[in-house]
Amino acid sequence: MNNWRFKEIVVMSVLSVVFAVVYLAFLPIGKVLVGFFGPIGYDLIFGIWFIVSIIAAYIIRKPGAAFISETIAAMVEVMLGNATGPMLIVSGMIQGLGAETAFAVTRWKNYSSWVLMAAGVGSAVFSFVYGYFISGYAALSTTYVSGMLVTRMISGALIAGVLGKALSDGLAQTGVLSSFALGKEFRKKRTA
Amino acid sequence: MKKALLHVQQLRLRFENQLDKDILSNIDFELKKGETVLLLGPSGCGKSTLTFCLNGLYPRELDGTITGDVFINGKQSTDYKPGELSRHVGVVFQDPETQFCMLTVEDEIAFGLENLNVPQQLMEEKIDNALSLVNMSAFKESAINSLSGGQKQKLALACILAMEPDLLILDEPTANLDPVATKELVATIENLKRQQEFSLIVIEHQLDGWMELVDRTLLLNKNGELFFDGSFRNGIKHILPCLREQGIWLPKVTQYVLQQDGLNEDFIPLTIGEFANQSHYWQQPICNTAPQKKRNVEEFLEINDISWVKNNNTIIQNVSANFYKGEFVAIVGANGSGKTSLSRLLAGIQKPTSGTIQLNGKPLDDWKEETLRDEIGYVFQNPEHQFVTNSVYEEVAFSLHLKRMNTREINKQVSSILKVCQLSELENEHPYSLSQGQKRRLSVATMIVDQQHMLILDEPTFGQDTQSTMELMKLLWERHKQGTTIVMITHDMEIVHHYAERVIVINNGEIVADCNPNELWKQPKVTLNAWQLDYPIQVQLQQICKKDTCYVSTQP
Amino acid sequence: MFLHNLNPCIKALTIVLLVIMLALIFDPITPFLFMILTVILTFLGGNINWKKYCLYFVPFLVIAFGMLWTTIAFADAPANPHEVISLVGFDVPKESFVTALALAFRVLSVAALSLLFILTTNVVDFILSLIQHLKVSPKIAYGVLAGYRFLPMMKDELAIIRSAHRVRGFNHAKTLREKWNQYKMFSIPLLASSIRKAERTAIAMESKGFTGGKERTFYRRITITPSDWFFLCMMIMSLLGIAYISWEFGYFKWYNGEL
């Protein structure tokens, strides 16, 4: 963490706080979907719960951004008082770790759309494995479980990866990111 | 002779994103122990950047290049360890809301002390001390959220005072405060200066109040050069055109005297007090410039006994008023008195709990949102909130697109509005990248593009420099002349005096006065102060002159 | 109230341990009894508003109920398909039903534990305790605290942005694309202003001499007392006790093979 600037940390934590609120807002939506489709309903929109790690990593571009931001978001969700408790922090960490793994593979150098989507998929896979053990997916039939996994991976790639990138790019256009890695890259592209 | 506390030598700074332009250019100056200096310059002249150089944040956090030296207590700023310099230099920033990281008052003050490794047993005393210096002892255990803007700024000051710096820098500390809170903050600083010895740098737009305090003035220009270092009075005497060109605010009295009398080297009052002492120099009659109330007969908006209750608090109480076509109305009153709420009710953004509002004789409820917006435009306090597209052009064209207007027509209309608002050259920029003044004009532009009949603005001149204020008021005045009804919330009595035909005073959610400004100024001072208002400068001078009529020639 | 005065880190540790233990238990009775115990303890040992508690707890009831029926509906083929019980007119394999009930009560007991923590813990104390006892880097901890302060501000700002956009006529989105655009233009002003404020906060904190270093004094020392450890032991003992009781009555079941 020593090569992090303090303002990067505060900005990351603010992003986490914003998305903690978004995450909470999506819980009831998930519940409605579950009502319609069964447990797979959550997986349709599961990507939304990975989005902060992709956004933070894409903007700040330092090792740890994906993992820490998702962890903080989970903590804030717990503090806000409407979540599954301490275990949610653990699942947040695991999701963050999934995204972080994808960035680690590129040695935190490459932040193209593909890598961002891969990070979303990474979170999906990690969180699924964890959920399999914790939430007792085992009690469900195998075809159904594999359906859940595939749905969640697609959702991770699209909602977290693609949407996260689009949001960050929109933000970069406003110029408020000028002292962060993404803003600098954006400026270079513009002047080039 | 007193030792120099601060010595800046040949300081030059550039940002990474514009390496061809100096933000600060060859800055040289000295500051002695106990001295008070005012640092002035137009928006974007690098004042805040200079602050960061003085407290050691730059070059550590800088994306760019810096040359030259900053010596504090004889030691170069870069030779201090990170964090160490904050024992010597303390900064209070502009926006009180974003200076805190803790939830309660005492924790927040303790935060700075903890950073300095002050032993725990000494902290309590220091915290109590700092709080009593700013008269906030009663709030020691309060949540920061529960404080008003003025109290927050005083807390920010207390946090720095607790750290006992040799140099206190105030970076536009009153920009986000209303006039009453501003006066209080200045008085607090004045008081502190009497009790303790520390050097002070004040960076400000709003000069009134500070003039009695300062020993010296430093002036920066748009290129980040220090072009004047000396007494402000001398500056006005010798380089007045230069000050004007740089858009530097003058104290209101000075401004007024210069306007009426031209430059008289023997008579440059910087404060009302100075004017009173020297008023025998004053040769001009003071006449009213406020526009007289026109006879407007055509009713536009009719408000009938409305109240608005939020979370069991009555914000607006039994308000009735009519607005006529083509009026220029100012709404004034203390912070939290309900001005903004009332303006939102007028615009139909919020619905009153009881009572009715009629637009052209038809209740607001019966208007469709789209057609209502063709009648009434509303400019929010923070213009960024209203931006919905990625370029200035698109921003203005947005509502025309919604109407399915054809492209040629849109093009024509947008260009003409942009021209009126002096934004033509910026049409491809992102709305967020504009300056404060430009953003405000853009949000006005989006609200007049449909030829709306009424424009409501929430404190449109808040925290802006002279030039953008003038430009905005000019724009509104043009609109007004073309028949648009203008309703604006403001704290600026000068604006009320010069532009408004009618002023509505709100106090605790009720209308306590609704009259021509000249009528309002006839109220006794106690009444105005109870409403948290003050007289405009012209009226103040008039009152002084009346007191000693023997010196004043009343003949033109 | 003793729950409020406990060390936040030990309290968190206790709850994490209990949650792990609950994860290993797979019968409906143990978590049910433990949930009752936790709720009673929360009200005896904490200064809690009834209404607030219910407001927080109800969503979990909904989740638990959803889990109950989905687990039954999408369950794997049971080992003993002939043992059935009748639920609102449907025959359901007993095994599936018991599994579903166990999962649902587990969710509820974990929720009760979390609420015990959330409703009796001061955020600042918790973060200070993280720095002082768990050696979390002050740089991150204070960064989080600064971010946490933004919550109420963001709520107000969101309301303003919403009405500001309405004035611009930005609420007629019909197609999916327009809706997406609308959400984007909603979030960008909010995020942009939050980022700008965050930068300012960071600068203000550094100007006050904050370096993020581990060496700093504390105005408020969060303590660990024997009563913290007593709480931890008591909680674990009671869960073990409850598990023993259900064992005696033949309900207890380990978590095994259900994977």
PDB file of N, CA and C in Angstrom, chain A residues 85-90, chain C residues 8-23 110 113-114 117 126 232 236 239:
ATOM      1  N   GLY A  85     -24.480 -10.050   7.200  1.00  0.00           N
ATOM      2  CA  GLY A  85     -23.577 -10.055   8.330  1.00  0.00           C
ATOM      3  C   GLY A  85     -22.128 -10.267   7.955  1.00  0.00           C
ATOM      4  N   PRO A  86     -21.323 -10.678   8.937  1.00  0.00           N
ATOM      5  CA  PRO A  86     -19.874 -10.770   8.717  1.00  0.00           C
ATOM      6  C   PRO A  86     -19.534 -11.639   7.514  1.00  0.00           C
ATOM      7  N   MET A  87     -20.399 -12.616   7.230  1.00  0.00           N
ATOM      8  CA  MET A  87     -20.084 -13.504   6.117  1.00  0.00           C
ATOM      9  C   MET A  87     -20.100 -12.753   4.802  1.00  0.00           C
ATOM     10  N   LEU A  88     -20.863 -11.658   4.778  1.00  0.00           N
ATOM     11  CA  LEU A  88     -20.908 -10.871   3.559  1.00  0.00           C
ATOM     12  C   LEU A  88     -19.533 -10.270   3.278  1.00  0.00           C
ATOM     13  N   ILE A  89     -18.834  -9.884   4.347  1.00  0.00           N
ATOM     14  CA  ILE A  89     -17.496  -9.331   4.161  1.00  0.00           C
ATOM     15  C   ILE A  89     -16.610 -10.390   3.519  1.00  0.00           C
ATOM     16  N   VAL A  90     -16.755 -11.611   4.009  1.00  0.00           N
ATOM     17  CA  VAL A  90     -15.952 -12.689   3.431  1.00  0.00           C
ATOM     18  C   VAL A  90     -16.292 -12.873   1.956  1.00  0.00           C
TER      19      VAL A  90
ATOM     20  N   PRO C   8     -15.135  -3.692  19.989  1.00  0.00           N
ATOM     21  CA  PRO C   8     -15.740  -4.028  18.689  1.00  0.00           C
ATOM     22  C   PRO C   8     -15.038  -5.184  17.981  1.00  0.00           C
ATOM     23  N   CYS C   9     -13.718  -5.249  18.090  1.00  0.00           N
ATOM     24  CA  CYS C   9     -13.015  -6.323  17.381  1.00  0.00           C
ATOM     25  C   CYS C   9     -13.334  -7.680  17.972  1.00  0.00           C
ATOM     26  N   ILE C  10     -13.363  -7.757  19.316  1.00  0.00           N
ATOM     27  CA  ILE C  10     -13.673  -9.037  19.949  1.00  0.00           C
ATOM     28  C   ILE C  10     -15.117  -9.426  19.625  1.00  0.00           C
ATOM     29  N   LYS C  11     -15.979  -8.409  19.644  1.00  0.00           N
ATOM     30  CA  LYS C  11     -17.375  -8.670  19.313  1.00  0.00           C
ATOM     31  C   LYS C  11     -17.471  -9.251  17.897  1.00  0.00           C
ATOM     32  N   ALA C  12     -16.746  -8.632  16.975  1.00  0.00           N
ATOM     33  CA  ALA C  12     -16.765  -9.112  15.584  1.00  0.00           C
ATOM     34  C   ALA C  12     -16.205 -10.530  15.508  1.00  0.00           C
ATOM     35  N   LEU C  13     -15.114 -10.745  16.234  1.00  0.00           N
ATOM     36  CA  LEU C  13     -14.481 -12.068  16.226  1.00  0.00           C
ATOM     37  C   LEU C  13     -15.458 -13.124  16.748  1.00  0.00           C
ATOM     38  N   THR C  14     -16.128 -12.797  17.852  1.00  0.00           N
ATOM     39  CA  THR C  14     -17.112 -13.714  18.429  1.00  0.00           C
ATOM     40  C   THR C  14     -18.155 -14.097  17.385  1.00  0.00           C
ATOM     41  N   ILE C  15     -18.629 -13.073  16.702  1.00  0.00           N
ATOM     42  CA  ILE C  15     -19.704 -13.333  15.750  1.00  0.00           C
ATOM     43  C   ILE C  15     -19.223 -14.153  14.576  1.00  0.00           C
ATOM     44  N   VAL C  16     -18.009 -13.856  14.118  1.00  0.00           N
ATOM     45  CA  VAL C  16     -17.471 -14.644  13.003  1.00  0.00           C
ATOM     46  C   VAL C  16     -17.328 -16.111  13.424  1.00  0.00           C
ATOM     47  N   LEU C  17     -16.805 -16.340  14.632  1.00  0.00           N
ATOM     48  CA  LEU C  17     -16.652 -17.721  15.113  1.00  0.00           C
ATOM     49  C   LEU C  17     -18.000 -18.428  15.166  1.00  0.00           C
ATOM     50  N   LEU C  18     -18.994 -17.718  15.713  1.00  0.00           N
ATOM     51  CA  LEU C  18     -20.324 -18.322  15.827  1.00  0.00           C
ATOM     52  C   LEU C  18     -20.901 -18.646  14.453  1.00  0.00           C
ATOM     53  N   VAL C  19     -20.674 -17.730  13.502  1.00  0.00           N
ATOM     54  CA  VAL C  19     -21.220 -17.961  12.171  1.00  0.00           C
ATOM     55  C   VAL C  19     -20.562 -19.189  11.542  1.00  0.00           C
ATOM     56  N   ILE C  20     -19.257 -19.322  11.754  1.00  0.00           N
ATOM     57  CA  ILE C  20     -18.576 -20.497  11.209  1.00  0.00           C
ATOM     58  C   ILE C  20     -19.144 -21.769  11.837  1.00  0.00           C
ATOM     59  N   MET C  21     -19.350 -21.738  13.160  1.00  0.00           N
ATOM     60  CA  MET C  21     -19.912 -22.910  13.826  1.00  0.00           C
ATOM     61  C   MET C  21     -21.307 -23.229  13.288  1.00  0.00           C
ATOM     62  N   LEU C  22     -22.090 -22.170  13.107  1.00  0.00           N
ATOM     63  CA  LEU C  22     -23.444 -22.394  12.585  1.00  0.00           C
ATOM     64  C   LEU C  22     -23.399 -23.013  11.196  1.00  0.00           C
ATOM     65  N   ALA C  23     -22.354 -22.655  10.438  1.00  0.00           N
ATOM     66  CA  ALA C  23     -22.255 -23.193   9.081  1.00  0.00           C
ATOM     67  C   ALA C  23     -22.010 -24.688   9.096  1.00  0.00           C
ATOM     68  N   VAL C 110     -27.903 -16.195  11.640  1.00  0.00           N
ATOM     69  CA  VAL C 110     -26.775 -15.340  11.261  1.00  0.00           C
ATOM     70  C   VAL C 110     -27.221 -13.881  11.225  1.00  0.00           C
ATOM     71  N   LEU C 113     -27.421 -12.462  14.650  1.00  0.00           N
ATOM     72  CA  LEU C 113     -26.073 -12.163  15.159  1.00  0.00           C
ATOM     73  C   LEU C 113     -25.538 -10.869  14.555  1.00  0.00           C
ATOM     74  N   SER C 114     -25.713 -10.714  13.256  1.00  0.00           N
ATOM     75  CA  SER C 114     -25.198  -9.506  12.597  1.00  0.00           C
ATOM     76  C   SER C 114     -25.869  -8.273  13.157  1.00  0.00           C
ATOM     77  N   PHE C 117     -24.460  -7.148  16.289  1.00  0.00           N
ATOM     78  CA  PHE C 117     -23.220  -6.388  16.109  1.00  0.00           C
ATOM     79  C   PHE C 117     -23.495  -4.982  15.591  1.00  0.00           C
ATOM     80  N   PHE C 126     -15.182   1.011  16.005  1.00  0.00           N
ATOM     81  CA  PHE C 126     -14.807  -0.210  15.308  1.00  0.00           C
ATOM     82  C   PHE C 126     -13.537   0.009  14.487  1.00  0.00           C
ATOM     83  N   LEU C 232     -17.115 -13.579  24.685  1.00  0.00           N
ATOM     84  CA  LEU C 232     -16.778 -14.531  23.624  1.00  0.00           C
ATOM     85  C   LEU C 232     -17.023 -15.972  24.106  1.00  0.00           C
ATOM     86  N   ILE C 236     -20.005 -18.787  22.815  1.00  0.00           N
ATOM     87  CA  ILE C 236     -19.654 -20.064  22.195  1.00  0.00           C
ATOM     88  C   ILE C 236     -20.191 -21.226  23.027  1.00  0.00           C
ATOM     89  N   LEU C 239     -23.867 -21.712  22.374  1.00  0.00           N
ATOM     90  CA  LEU C 239     -24.167 -22.419  21.119  1.00  0.00           C
ATOM     91  C   LEU C 239     -23.896 -23.914  21.296  1.00  0.00           C
TER      92      LEU C 239
END
